[in-house]
mmCIF file of C-alpha atoms in Angstrom:
data_model
loop_
_atom_site.group_PDB
_atom_site.id
_atom_site.type_symbol
_atom_site.label_atom_id
_atom_site.label_comp_id
_atom_site.label_asym_id
_atom_site.label_seq_id
_atom_site.Cartn_x
_atom_site.Cartn_y
_atom_site.Cartn_z
ATOM 1 C CA MET M 340 -22.601 -8.790 -83.897
ATOM 2 C CA THR M 341 -21.097 -5.786 -85.594
ATOM 3 C CA ASP M 342 -19.081 -3.452 -83.407
ATOM 4 C CA GLU M 343 -19.600 -0.270 -85.348
ATOM 5 C CA PRO M 344 -18.517 2.779 -83.306
ATOM 6 C CA VAL M 345 -21.208 5.274 -82.435
ATOM 7 C CA ASP M 346 -20.364 8.593 -80.778
ATOM 8 C CA ALA M 347 -22.114 8.840 -77.424
ATOM 9 C CA ALA M 348 -21.643 10.082 -73.871
ATOM 10 C CA PRO M 349 -20.251 7.473 -71.459
ATOM 11 C CA ASP M 350 -23.608 6.905 -69.766
ATOM 12 C CA THR M 351 -25.699 6.931 -72.958
ATOM 13 C CA ILE M 352 -28.074 3.974 -73.246
ATOM 14 C CA ARG M 353 -27.747 2.165 -76.576
ATOM 15 C CA ALA M 354 -31.055 0.939 -77.971
ATOM 16 C CA ALA M 355 -32.356 -1.131 -80.875
ATOM 17 C CA GLU M 356 -35.751 -0.202 -82.324
ATOM 18 C CA PHE M 357 -37.496 -3.202 -83.893
ATOM 19 C CA PHE M 358 -40.567 -2.489 -86.086
ATOM 20 C CA ALA M 359 -39.404 1.117 -85.967
ATOM 21 C CA GLY M 360 -42.008 2.534 -88.346
ATOM 22 C CA ILE M 361 -41.569 6.284 -88.674
ATOM 23 C CA GLY M 362 -39.394 6.528 -85.548
ATOM 24 C CA LEU M 363 -41.658 7.803 -82.772
ATOM 25 C CA VAL M 364 -40.062 5.511 -80.181
ATOM 26 C CA ARG M 365 -36.756 7.160 -80.979
ATOM 27 C CA GLU M 366 -38.411 10.585 -80.904
ATOM 28 C CA ALA M 367 -39.557 9.859 -77.340
ATOM 29 C CA LEU M 368 -36.415 8.255 -75.933
ATOM 30 C CA GLN M 369 -33.664 10.369 -77.454
ATOM 31 C CA PRO M 370 -34.214 13.383 -75.125
ATOM 32 C CA LEU M 371 -33.817 10.988 -72.173
ATOM 33 C CA GLY M 372 -30.280 10.055 -73.208
ATOM 34 C CA ILE M 373 -31.287 6.844 -74.955
ATOM 35 C CA GLN M 374 -29.599 6.583 -78.344
ATOM 36 C CA VAL M 375 -31.104 4.342 -81.002
ATOM 37 C CA VAL M 376 -28.095 2.799 -82.747
ATOM 38 C CA TRP M 377 -30.045 0.340 -84.916
ATOM 39 C CA ALA M 378 -33.569 0.304 -86.316
ATOM 40 C CA ASN M 379 -35.534 -1.977 -88.585
ATOM 41 C CA ASP M 380 -38.764 -1.962 -90.565
ATOM 42 C CA ILE M 381 -39.979 -3.532 -93.800
ATOM 43 C CA LYS M 382 -41.906 -0.528 -95.176
ATOM 44 C CA LYS M 383 -39.899 1.892 -97.316
ATOM 45 C CA ALA M 384 -42.523 4.655 -96.945
ATOM 46 C CA LYS M 385 -42.113 4.524 -93.182
ATOM 47 C CA ARG M 386 -38.348 4.476 -93.484
ATOM 48 C CA ASP M 387 -38.537 7.624 -95.643
ATOM 49 C CA VAL M 388 -40.433 9.507 -92.902
ATOM 50 C CA TYR M 389 -37.968 8.153 -90.339
ATOM 51 C CA ALA M 390 -35.060 9.410 -92.441
ATOM 52 C CA ALA M 391 -36.670 12.849 -92.813
ATOM 53 C CA ASN M 392 -36.553 13.223 -89.018
ATOM 54 C CA HIS M 393 -33.615 11.135 -87.799
ATOM 55 C CA ASP M 394 -30.253 9.830 -88.904
ATOM 56 C CA ALA M 395 -31.202 6.631 -90.754
ATOM 57 C CA SER M 396 -27.684 5.343 -91.386
ATOM 58 C CA HIS M 397 -28.354 2.479 -88.975
ATOM 59 C CA PHE M 398 -31.831 1.728 -90.368
ATOM 60 C CA GLN M 399 -32.048 -1.798 -91.784
ATOM 61 C CA LEU M 400 -34.855 -1.794 -94.354
ATOM 62 C CA ASP M 401 -35.695 -5.479 -94.442
ATOM 63 C CA ASP M 402 -38.105 -8.197 -93.394
ATOM 64 C CA ILE M 403 -37.322 -9.104 -89.784
ATOM 65 C CA ARG M 404 -37.185 -12.733 -90.882
ATOM 66 C CA ASN M 405 -33.931 -11.833 -92.607
ATOM 67 C CA VAL M 406 -32.480 -10.102 -89.538
ATOM 68 C CA THR M 407 -29.958 -11.924 -87.346
ATOM 69 C CA ALA M 408 -28.131 -10.930 -84.184
ATOM 70 C CA LYS M 409 -25.020 -10.337 -86.298
ATOM 71 C CA ASP M 410 -26.760 -7.350 -87.900
ATOM 72 C CA LEU M 411 -27.015 -5.478 -84.596
ATOM 73 C CA PRO M 412 -24.277 -3.396 -82.971
ATOM 74 C CA SER M 413 -22.863 -4.638 -79.687
ATOM 75 C CA ASP M 414 -23.696 -3.390 -76.185
ATOM 76 C CA ILE M 415 -27.431 -2.945 -76.765
ATOM 77 C CA GLU M 416 -29.045 -2.258 -73.386
ATOM 78 C CA LEU M 417 -32.624 -1.718 -74.562
ATOM 79 C CA ALA M 418 -34.659 -3.350 -77.330
ATOM 80 C CA THR M 419 -38.092 -1.975 -78.192
ATOM 81 C CA SER M 420 -40.647 -3.885 -80.235
ATOM 82 C CA SER M 421 -43.961 -2.473 -81.455
ATOM 83 C CA PHE M 422 -44.729 -5.603 -83.444
ATOM 84 C CA PRO M 423 -47.803 -5.581 -85.751
ATOM 85 C CA CYS M 424 -51.233 -5.599 -84.097
ATOM 86 C CA VAL M 425 -53.261 -6.695 -87.159
ATOM 87 C CA ASP M 426 -53.858 -10.248 -85.902
ATOM 88 C CA LEU M 427 -54.417 -9.175 -82.266
ATOM 89 C CA SER M 428 -56.715 -6.174 -82.633
ATOM 90 C CA LEU M 429 -60.429 -6.587 -81.982
ATOM 91 C CA ALA M 430 -60.905 -4.867 -85.343
ATOM 92 C CA GLY M 431 -58.564 -7.339 -87.035
ATOM 93 C CA ASN M 432 -58.774 -11.009 -87.945
ATOM 94 C CA ARG M 433 -57.861 -12.324 -84.450
ATOM 95 C CA ARG M 434 -55.447 -14.947 -85.783
ATOM 96 C CA GLY M 435 -53.176 -13.964 -82.922
ATOM 97 C CA LEU M 436 -49.511 -14.907 -82.763
ATOM 98 C CA ILE M 437 -49.989 -17.543 -85.466
ATOM 99 C CA GLY M 438 -50.961 -14.755 -87.888
ATOM 100 C CA SER M 439 -48.551 -13.609 -90.570
ATOM 101 C CA GLU M 440 -48.368 -10.078 -89.093
ATOM 102 C CA SER M 441 -48.500 -10.336 -85.276
ATOM 103 C CA GLY M 442 -46.598 -13.604 -85.498
ATOM 104 C CA MET M 443 -43.523 -11.486 -86.168
ATOM 105 C CA PHE M 444 -43.213 -11.389 -82.365
ATOM 106 C CA TRP M 445 -41.543 -14.794 -82.664
ATOM 107 C CA GLU M 446 -38.988 -13.406 -85.113
ATOM 108 C CA PHE M 447 -38.154 -10.633 -82.652
ATOM 109 C CA ALA M 448 -37.769 -13.250 -79.902
ATOM 110 C CA ARG M 449 -35.525 -15.298 -82.188
ATOM 111 C CA VAL M 450 -33.146 -12.355 -82.694
ATOM 112 C CA ILE M 451 -33.024 -11.713 -78.926
ATOM 113 C CA GLU M 452 -32.297 -15.402 -78.347
ATOM 114 C CA GLU M 453 -29.459 -15.280 -80.884
ATOM 115 C CA MET M 454 -27.857 -12.421 -78.956
ATOM 116 C CA GLN M 455 -27.044 -14.958 -76.199
ATOM 117 C CA GLU M 456 -24.768 -13.440 -73.531
ATOM 118 C CA GLN M 457 -25.159 -9.962 -75.064
ATOM 119 C CA ARG M 458 -28.946 -9.799 -74.760
ATOM 120 C CA PRO M 459 -30.305 -6.356 -73.868
ATOM 121 C CA ARG M 460 -30.897 -5.701 -70.193
ATOM 122 C CA VAL M 461 -34.414 -4.406 -70.901
ATOM 123 C CA VAL M 462 -37.013 -5.234 -73.536
ATOM 124 C CA LEU M 463 -40.100 -3.043 -74.103
ATOM 125 C CA LEU M 464 -42.995 -4.609 -76.018
ATOM 126 C CA GLU M 465 -46.045 -2.600 -77.135
ATOM 127 C CA ASN M 466 -49.363 -3.742 -78.578
ATOM 128 C CA VAL M 467 -53.147 -3.403 -78.357
ATOM 129 C CA HIS M 468 -55.276 -4.629 -75.445
ATOM 130 C CA GLY M 469 -56.516 -7.424 -77.704
ATOM 131 C CA PHE M 470 -53.155 -9.116 -77.117
ATOM 132 C CA ALA M 471 -54.375 -10.037 -73.626
ATOM 133 C CA THR M 472 -57.526 -11.800 -74.879
ATOM 134 C CA SER M 473 -56.281 -13.300 -78.141
ATOM 135 C CA HIS M 474 -57.038 -17.040 -78.216
ATOM 136 C CA GLY M 475 -58.478 -16.818 -74.726
ATOM 137 C CA GLY M 476 -55.281 -15.344 -73.318
ATOM 138 C CA LYS M 477 -53.059 -18.121 -74.682
ATOM 139 C CA ASP M 478 -51.088 -15.794 -76.994
ATOM 140 C CA LEU M 479 -50.060 -13.500 -74.137
ATOM 141 C CA SER M 480 -49.202 -16.507 -71.975
ATOM 142 C CA ASP M 481 -47.025 -17.903 -74.754
ATOM 143 C CA ALA M 482 -45.248 -14.549 -75.157
ATOM 144 C CA LEU M 483 -44.620 -14.189 -71.415
ATOM 145 C CA ARG M 484 -43.338 -17.763 -71.282
ATOM 146 C CA GLN M 485 -40.969 -17.010 -74.159
ATOM 147 C CA MET M 486 -39.657 -13.925 -72.354
ATOM 148 C CA HIS M 487 -39.195 -16.052 -69.215
ATOM 149 C CA GLU M 488 -37.172 -18.602 -71.196
ATOM 150 C CA LEU M 489 -35.009 -15.782 -72.527
ATOM 151 C CA GLY M 490 -34.204 -14.777 -68.954
ATOM 152 C CA TYR M 491 -36.553 -11.821 -68.466
ATOM 153 C CA SER M 492 -38.752 -10.978 -65.511
ATOM 154 C CA CYS M 493 -41.830 -9.201 -66.895
ATOM 155 C CA ASP M 494 -44.173 -6.449 -65.792
ATOM 156 C CA VAL M 495 -47.413 -5.670 -67.664
ATOM 157 C CA ILE M 496 -48.967 -2.212 -67.685
ATOM 158 C CA ALA M 497 -51.710 -0.450 -69.666
ATOM 159 C CA VAL M 498 -51.708 3.219 -70.682
ATOM 160 C CA ASP M 499 -54.363 5.183 -72.561
ATOM 161 C CA ALA M 500 -52.786 7.997 -74.564
ATOM 162 C CA ARG M 501 -55.685 10.306 -73.611
ATOM 163 C CA HIS M 502 -53.720 11.062 -70.431
ATOM 164 C CA PHE M 503 -51.206 12.906 -72.621
ATOM 165 C CA VAL M 504 -52.809 13.807 -75.961
ATOM 166 C CA PRO M 505 -56.446 14.343 -77.089
ATOM 167 C CA GLN M 506 -56.762 10.815 -78.479
ATOM 168 C CA SER M 507 -58.307 7.691 -76.988
ATOM 169 C CA ARG M 508 -55.582 5.139 -77.702
ATOM 170 C CA ARG M 509 -55.329 2.232 -75.262
ATOM 171 C CA ARG M 510 -52.183 0.150 -75.383
ATOM 172 C CA MET M 511 -50.525 -2.487 -73.232
ATOM 173 C CA PHE M 512 -46.818 -2.712 -72.552
ATOM 174 C CA ILE M 513 -44.587 -5.510 -71.338
ATOM 175 C CA VAL M 514 -41.344 -4.471 -69.685
ATOM 176 C CA GLY M 515 -38.885 -7.345 -69.522
ATOM 177 C CA VAL M 516 -35.859 -6.993 -67.241
ATOM 178 C CA GLN M 517 -32.873 -9.332 -67.273
ATOM 179 C CA GLY M 518 -30.923 -9.635 -64.043
ATOM 180 C CA ALA M 519 -31.801 -7.604 -60.964
ATOM 181 C CA VAL M 520 -35.226 -5.974 -61.097
ATOM 182 C CA PRO M 521 -35.378 -2.223 -60.386
ATOM 183 C CA SER M 522 -35.201 -0.915 -56.833
ATOM 184 C CA GLY M 523 -38.685 -0.915 -55.318
ATOM 185 C CA ALA M 524 -40.039 -3.602 -57.648
ATOM 186 C CA GLN M 525 -42.077 -6.327 -55.980
ATOM 187 C CA SER M 526 -43.198 -9.838 -56.791
ATOM 188 C CA GLY M 527 -46.724 -11.144 -56.360
ATOM 189 C CA ILE M 528 -50.007 -9.669 -57.544
ATOM 190 C CA PRO M 529 -49.956 -5.864 -57.947
ATOM 191 C CA PRO M 530 -52.689 -3.631 -56.507
ATOM 192 C CA ILE M 531 -55.158 -2.090 -58.925
ATOM 193 C CA SER M 532 -53.974 1.297 -60.185
ATOM 194 C CA GLY M 533 -54.236 3.607 -63.168
ATOM 195 C CA VAL M 534 -51.712 1.552 -65.150
ATOM 196 C CA ARG M 535 -52.872 -1.792 -63.773
ATOM 197 C CA PRO M 536 -56.657 -2.091 -64.025
ATOM 198 C CA ARG M 537 -58.312 -5.326 -62.980
ATOM 199 C CA TRP M 538 -57.559 -7.143 -66.243
ATOM 200 C CA VAL M 539 -53.844 -6.367 -65.921
ATOM 201 C CA GLN M 540 -53.902 -7.510 -62.303
ATOM 202 C CA ARG M 541 -55.450 -10.759 -63.541
ATOM 203 C CA VAL M 542 -52.624 -11.188 -66.090
ATOM 204 C CA HIS M 543 -50.098 -10.948 -63.259
ATOM 205 C CA ALA M 544 -52.108 -13.351 -61.103
ATOM 206 C CA LEU M 545 -52.281 -15.981 -63.842
ATOM 207 C CA HIS M 546 -48.537 -15.952 -64.511
ATOM 208 C CA GLN M 547 -46.985 -16.127 -61.068
ATOM 209 C CA HIS M 548 -45.289 -19.376 -62.118
ATOM 210 C CA LEU M 549 -43.128 -17.266 -64.444
ATOM 211 C CA ASP M 550 -40.704 -14.494 -63.521
ATOM 212 C CA MET M 551 -43.017 -11.521 -62.919
ATOM 213 C CA HIS M 552 -42.568 -8.290 -61.011
ATOM 214 C CA HIS M 553 -44.349 -4.958 -60.684
ATOM 215 C CA LEU M 554 -42.997 -1.471 -60.127
ATOM 216 C CA THR M 555 -45.037 1.297 -58.538
ATOM 217 C CA LEU M 556 -45.490 4.105 -61.044
ATOM 218 C CA PRO M 557 -46.725 7.679 -60.588
ATOM 219 C CA ARG M 558 -50.284 8.640 -61.277
ATOM 220 C CA LEU M 559 -51.064 9.348 -64.917
ATOM 221 C CA PRO M 560 -51.823 13.012 -65.765
ATOM 222 C CA ASN M 561 -55.366 14.078 -66.653
ATOM 223 C CA GLY M 562 -54.600 14.998 -70.250
ATOM 224 C CA PRO M 563 -56.251 17.530 -72.604
ATOM 225 C CA GLN M 564 -60.024 17.621 -72.839
ATOM 226 C CA ASP M 565 -60.495 18.869 -76.396
ATOM 227 C CA LEU M 566 -58.891 19.060 -79.833
ATOM 228 C CA SER M 567 -57.908 22.729 -79.755
ATOM 229 C CA SER M 568 -54.198 21.893 -79.434
ATOM 230 C CA VAL M 569 -54.134 19.732 -82.560
ATOM 231 C CA VAL M 570 -56.484 21.434 -85.048
ATOM 232 C CA GLU M 571 -54.637 22.986 -87.976
ATOM 233 C CA THR M 572 -55.758 26.574 -88.557
ATOM 234 C CA MET M 573 -57.542 26.731 -91.882
ATOM 235 C CA ASP M 574 -59.536 29.450 -93.644
ATOM 236 C CA SER M 575 -63.206 28.660 -94.270
ATOM 237 C CA GLU M 576 -62.523 28.912 -98.009
ATOM 238 C CA ASP M 577 -59.721 26.353 -97.927
ATOM 239 C CA PRO M 578 -60.457 23.675 -100.573
ATOM 240 C CA ARG M 579 -59.790 20.923 -98.061
ATOM 241 C CA TRP M 580 -63.166 21.619 -96.476
ATOM 242 C CA TRP M 581 -65.792 19.451 -98.138
ATOM 243 C CA GLY M 582 -68.165 21.103 -100.593
ATOM 244 C CA LYS M 583 -71.889 21.563 -100.008
ATOM 245 C CA ASP M 584 -72.967 18.333 -101.704
ATOM 246 C CA ARG M 585 -70.453 16.164 -99.884
ATOM 247 C CA GLN M 586 -71.224 17.824 -96.552
ATOM 248 C CA ALA M 587 -74.972 17.364 -97.141
ATOM 249 C CA ALA M 588 -74.369 13.645 -97.815
ATOM 250 C CA PHE M 589 -72.320 13.463 -94.614
ATOM 251 C CA ILE M 590 -75.163 14.935 -92.547
ATOM 252 C CA GLU M 591 -77.842 12.909 -94.334
ATOM 253 C CA SER M 592 -76.101 9.647 -93.408
ATOM 254 C CA MET M 593 -76.353 10.434 -89.690
ATOM 255 C CA SER M 594 -78.915 8.877 -87.377
ATOM 256 C CA PRO M 595 -81.429 11.226 -85.690
ATOM 257 C CA ILE M 596 -79.421 11.058 -82.460
ATOM 258 C CA GLN M 597 -76.210 11.962 -84.286
ATOM 259 C CA LYS M 598 -77.898 14.858 -86.116
ATOM 260 C CA ALA M 599 -79.255 16.211 -82.841
ATOM 261 C CA ARG M 600 -75.790 16.085 -81.296
ATOM 262 C CA MET M 601 -74.317 17.913 -84.288
ATOM 263 C CA GLU M 602 -77.046 20.578 -84.331
ATOM 264 C CA ALA M 603 -76.638 21.298 -80.613
ATOM 265 C CA LEU M 604 -72.931 21.960 -81.112
ATOM 266 C CA ARG M 605 -73.561 23.950 -84.300
ATOM 267 C CA ASP M 606 -75.895 26.355 -82.497
ATOM 268 C CA THR M 607 -73.490 27.307 -79.693
ATOM 269 C CA GLU M 608 -71.674 30.651 -79.624
ATOM 270 C CA ASP M 609 -68.251 28.992 -79.385
ATOM 271 C CA THR M 610 -66.358 27.028 -82.000
ATOM 272 C CA SER M 611 -65.597 23.414 -81.132
ATOM 273 C CA TRP M 612 -64.387 20.332 -82.962
ATOM 274 C CA ARG M 613 -65.384 16.695 -83.067
ATOM 275 C CA THR M 614 -63.942 13.730 -84.917
ATOM 276 C CA ALA M 615 -66.213 11.492 -86.950
ATOM 277 C CA TYR M 616 -65.947 7.886 -88.135
ATOM 278 C CA ARG M 617 -67.781 6.115 -90.903
ATOM 279 C CA ARG M 618 -69.551 2.986 -89.606
ATOM 280 C CA ARG M 619 -71.613 0.164 -91.095
ATOM 281 C CA ARG M 620 -75.046 0.101 -89.437
ATOM 282 C CA ASN M 621 -77.744 -2.255 -90.696
ATOM 283 C CA GLY M 622 -75.867 -2.694 -93.951
ATOM 284 C CA ALA M 623 -75.550 1.042 -94.611
ATOM 285 C CA SER M 624 -72.556 3.378 -94.295
ATOM 286 C CA MET M 625 -73.205 6.074 -91.658
ATOM 287 C CA TRP M 626 -71.179 8.856 -90.092
ATOM 288 C CA GLU M 627 -71.004 9.167 -86.311
ATOM 289 C CA LEU M 628 -69.645 12.015 -84.216
ATOM 290 C CA ARG M 629 -67.566 11.093 -81.208
ATOM 291 C CA ARG M 630 -69.441 11.951 -78.014
ATOM 292 C CA ASP M 631 -66.537 13.584 -76.194
ATOM 293 C CA ALA M 632 -64.305 16.341 -77.510
ATOM 294 C CA ILE M 633 -61.155 14.280 -78.087
ATOM 295 C CA GLY M 634 -60.286 12.089 -81.042
ATOM 296 C CA GLY M 635 -60.823 8.408 -81.542
ATOM 297 C CA CYS M 636 -57.900 6.047 -81.935
ATOM 298 C CA LEU M 637 -55.954 6.865 -85.095
ATOM 299 C CA ARG M 638 -55.587 3.828 -87.318
ATOM 300 C CA THR M 639 -53.862 2.919 -90.530
ATOM 301 C CA THR M 640 -55.661 4.349 -93.545
ATOM 302 C CA GLY M 641 -57.233 1.274 -95.041
ATOM 303 C CA GLY M 642 -60.809 2.376 -95.604
ATOM 304 C CA GLY M 643 -63.981 1.704 -93.618
ATOM 305 C CA SER M 644 -63.831 3.293 -90.172
ATOM 306 C CA SER M 645 -60.057 3.693 -90.330
ATOM 307 C CA LYS M 646 -59.928 7.325 -91.449
ATOM 308 C CA GLN M 647 -61.214 10.152 -89.248
ATOM 309 C CA ALA M 648 -62.910 13.314 -90.390
ATOM 310 C CA LEU M 649 -62.746 16.570 -88.459
ATOM 311 C CA VAL M 650 -65.995 18.495 -87.921
ATOM 312 C CA GLU M 651 -65.874 22.176 -86.984
ATOM 313 C CA LEU M 652 -69.046 23.410 -85.307
ATOM 314 C CA GLY M 653 -70.369 26.613 -83.782
ATOM 315 C CA LYS M 654 -71.956 30.015 -84.505
ATOM 316 C CA GLY M 655 -74.499 28.346 -86.755
ATOM 317 C CA GLU M 656 -71.850 26.806 -89.027
ATOM 318 C CA VAL M 657 -70.737 23.279 -89.844
ATOM 319 C CA ARG M 658 -67.583 22.418 -91.780
ATOM 320 C CA VAL M 659 -66.185 18.956 -92.479
ATOM 321 C CA ARG M 660 -62.870 17.684 -93.865
ATOM 322 C CA TRP M 661 -60.413 14.853 -93.472
ATOM 323 C CA MET M 662 -57.846 15.233 -90.713
ATOM 324 C CA THR M 663 -54.475 16.369 -92.019
ATOM 325 C CA PRO M 664 -51.045 14.727 -91.569
ATOM 326 C CA LEU M 665 -50.053 17.575 -89.235
ATOM 327 C CA GLU M 666 -53.104 16.921 -87.067
ATOM 328 C CA TYR M 667 -52.267 13.214 -86.989
ATOM 329 C CA ALA M 668 -48.720 14.141 -85.950
ATOM 330 C CA ARG M 669 -49.966 16.373 -83.153
ATOM 331 C CA MET M 670 -52.381 13.670 -81.984
ATOM 332 C CA MET M 671 -49.370 11.346 -81.680
ATOM 333 C CA GLY M 672 -47.314 13.856 -79.705
ATOM 334 C CA ALA M 673 -45.066 14.607 -82.681
ATOM 335 C CA GLY M 674 -46.197 18.057 -83.742
ATOM 336 C CA SER M 675 -42.681 19.120 -84.738
ATOM 337 C CA TYR M 676 -42.203 16.060 -86.948
ATOM 338 C CA THR M 677 -41.510 16.526 -90.661
ATOM 339 C CA VAL M 678 -44.558 15.051 -92.405
ATOM 340 C CA THR M 679 -43.759 15.937 -96.010
ATOM 341 C CA ALA M 680 -41.899 12.710 -96.851
ATOM 342 C CA GLY M 681 -44.042 10.530 -99.106
ATOM 343 C CA THR M 682 -47.720 11.099 -99.878
ATOM 344 C CA PRO M 683 -50.270 12.430 -97.344
ATOM 345 C CA ASN M 684 -51.845 8.961 -97.116
ATOM 346 C CA GLN M 685 -48.442 7.421 -96.389
ATOM 347 C CA ALA M 686 -47.992 9.945 -93.574
ATOM 348 C CA LEU M 687 -51.431 9.108 -92.169
ATOM 349 C CA PHE M 688 -50.609 5.400 -92.372
ATOM 350 C CA GLY M 689 -47.295 5.907 -90.595
ATOM 351 C CA PHE M 690 -48.779 7.874 -87.713
ATOM 352 C CA GLY M 691 -51.812 5.605 -87.391
ATOM 353 C CA ASP M 692 -49.473 2.635 -87.000
ATOM 354 C CA ALA M 693 -47.119 4.308 -84.500
ATOM 355 C CA VAL M 694 -46.769 4.898 -80.757
ATOM 356 C CA VAL M 695 -47.617 8.112 -78.929
ATOM 357 C CA VAL M 696 -44.415 9.983 -78.131
ATOM 358 C CA ASP M 697 -45.592 11.238 -74.725
ATOM 359 C CA VAL M 698 -46.550 7.749 -73.565
ATOM 360 C CA ILE M 699 -43.163 6.245 -74.444
ATOM 361 C CA SER M 700 -41.411 9.234 -72.888
ATOM 362 C CA TRP M 701 -43.366 8.722 -69.646
ATOM 363 C CA ILE M 702 -42.483 5.011 -69.556
ATOM 364 C CA GLY M 703 -38.877 5.871 -70.363
ATOM 365 C CA GLN M 704 -38.620 8.398 -67.554
ATOM 366 C CA HIS M 705 -40.432 6.404 -64.870
ATOM 367 C CA TYR M 706 -39.477 2.849 -65.774
ATOM 368 C CA LEU M 707 -36.634 2.429 -68.264
ATOM 369 C CA LEU M 708 -34.234 4.955 -66.725
ATOM 370 C CA PRO M 709 -34.755 3.676 -63.149
ATOM 371 C CA VAL M 710 -33.763 0.217 -64.397
ATOM 372 C CA LEU M 711 -30.904 1.182 -66.697
ATOM 373 C CA ARG M 712 -29.492 4.265 -64.944
ATOM 374 C CA PRO M 713 -30.760 4.215 -61.328
ATOM 375 C CA GLN M 714 -27.950 6.405 -60.037
ATOM 376 C CA LYS M 715 -28.681 9.084 -62.630
ATOM 377 C CA VAL M 716 -32.349 9.095 -61.595
ATOM 378 C CA LEU M 717 -31.398 9.410 -57.908
ATOM 379 C CA GLN M 718 -29.073 12.312 -58.643
ATOM 380 C CA ALA M 719 -31.811 14.106 -60.622
ATOM 381 C CA ALA M 720 -34.235 13.645 -57.706
#
């Protein structure tokens, strides 16, 4: 491994960010005293956004299959890995960990294995809920077994980003700990809680033959109930609003139920917002408004139902447009992020493929710090 000096406070936690994307893991962890000293991704467009917001001198733009332990600095205490979800998502091809995208988990595991006696104390994995059901649960079992063989005791939790931002974005996390588990952690099957619904409890129950633990975590916050905090202020004459013909086609594609929902919101005295997705129903492309007032899960901009429109309703008016990069940033908890690097679609792709800053920050504060700097947490309390 390289031993490149990095200026840091004595108790700073050194981290490596695999599949770094545009750098939202770093955005979340840096205020907690966790310094990312190495990052990697294969997409130049994502690296450009990363570099517009963070020092990218330690960013290795390369296929992870070309990465070896020698490329990483020494004394890494935390490794994060938001490996691709394409083959695990219910909306994807479900090839699982044998797929060319999600199978990159094994390349991450290979690098960790190569680190030998200098393996990070903690590993944080993030992916979609479909990871738990891929190939009947075999893919998750294989991943947990691999972590066990690398010397990690694992905890599995699930967090929906709607507890922090106005976006329904359900993700699962695996926290692997090498050596002593954090104070208060227990073995056995965890009780059902906000971060461990029944399906997560079942994951723990099925893998008691491996090193597993669970740490009691605080209750998740309620989260915002509407989109008012993310909507970009825009004049009614702004050209980004769709013209009459396009808006008429949007409304015409709706089912009677969807039109009734839209009209009820249009005729109120207050302005409100809804997100809309394009769906295939009975062979036809149709627009559907989300029932609640938060956004659907942001996805990479690949067509179909991947791209969300914003609908402004109230006082007898309806306006429709695509969501903007700034709104995507705010939905991901990164409202202060520079989004001008690359094209607007590249920005949308980067945010749709990222983690929510507030979620990672919450995990960092309540899980990663208690493991890596327990004394600091006790002093703060």
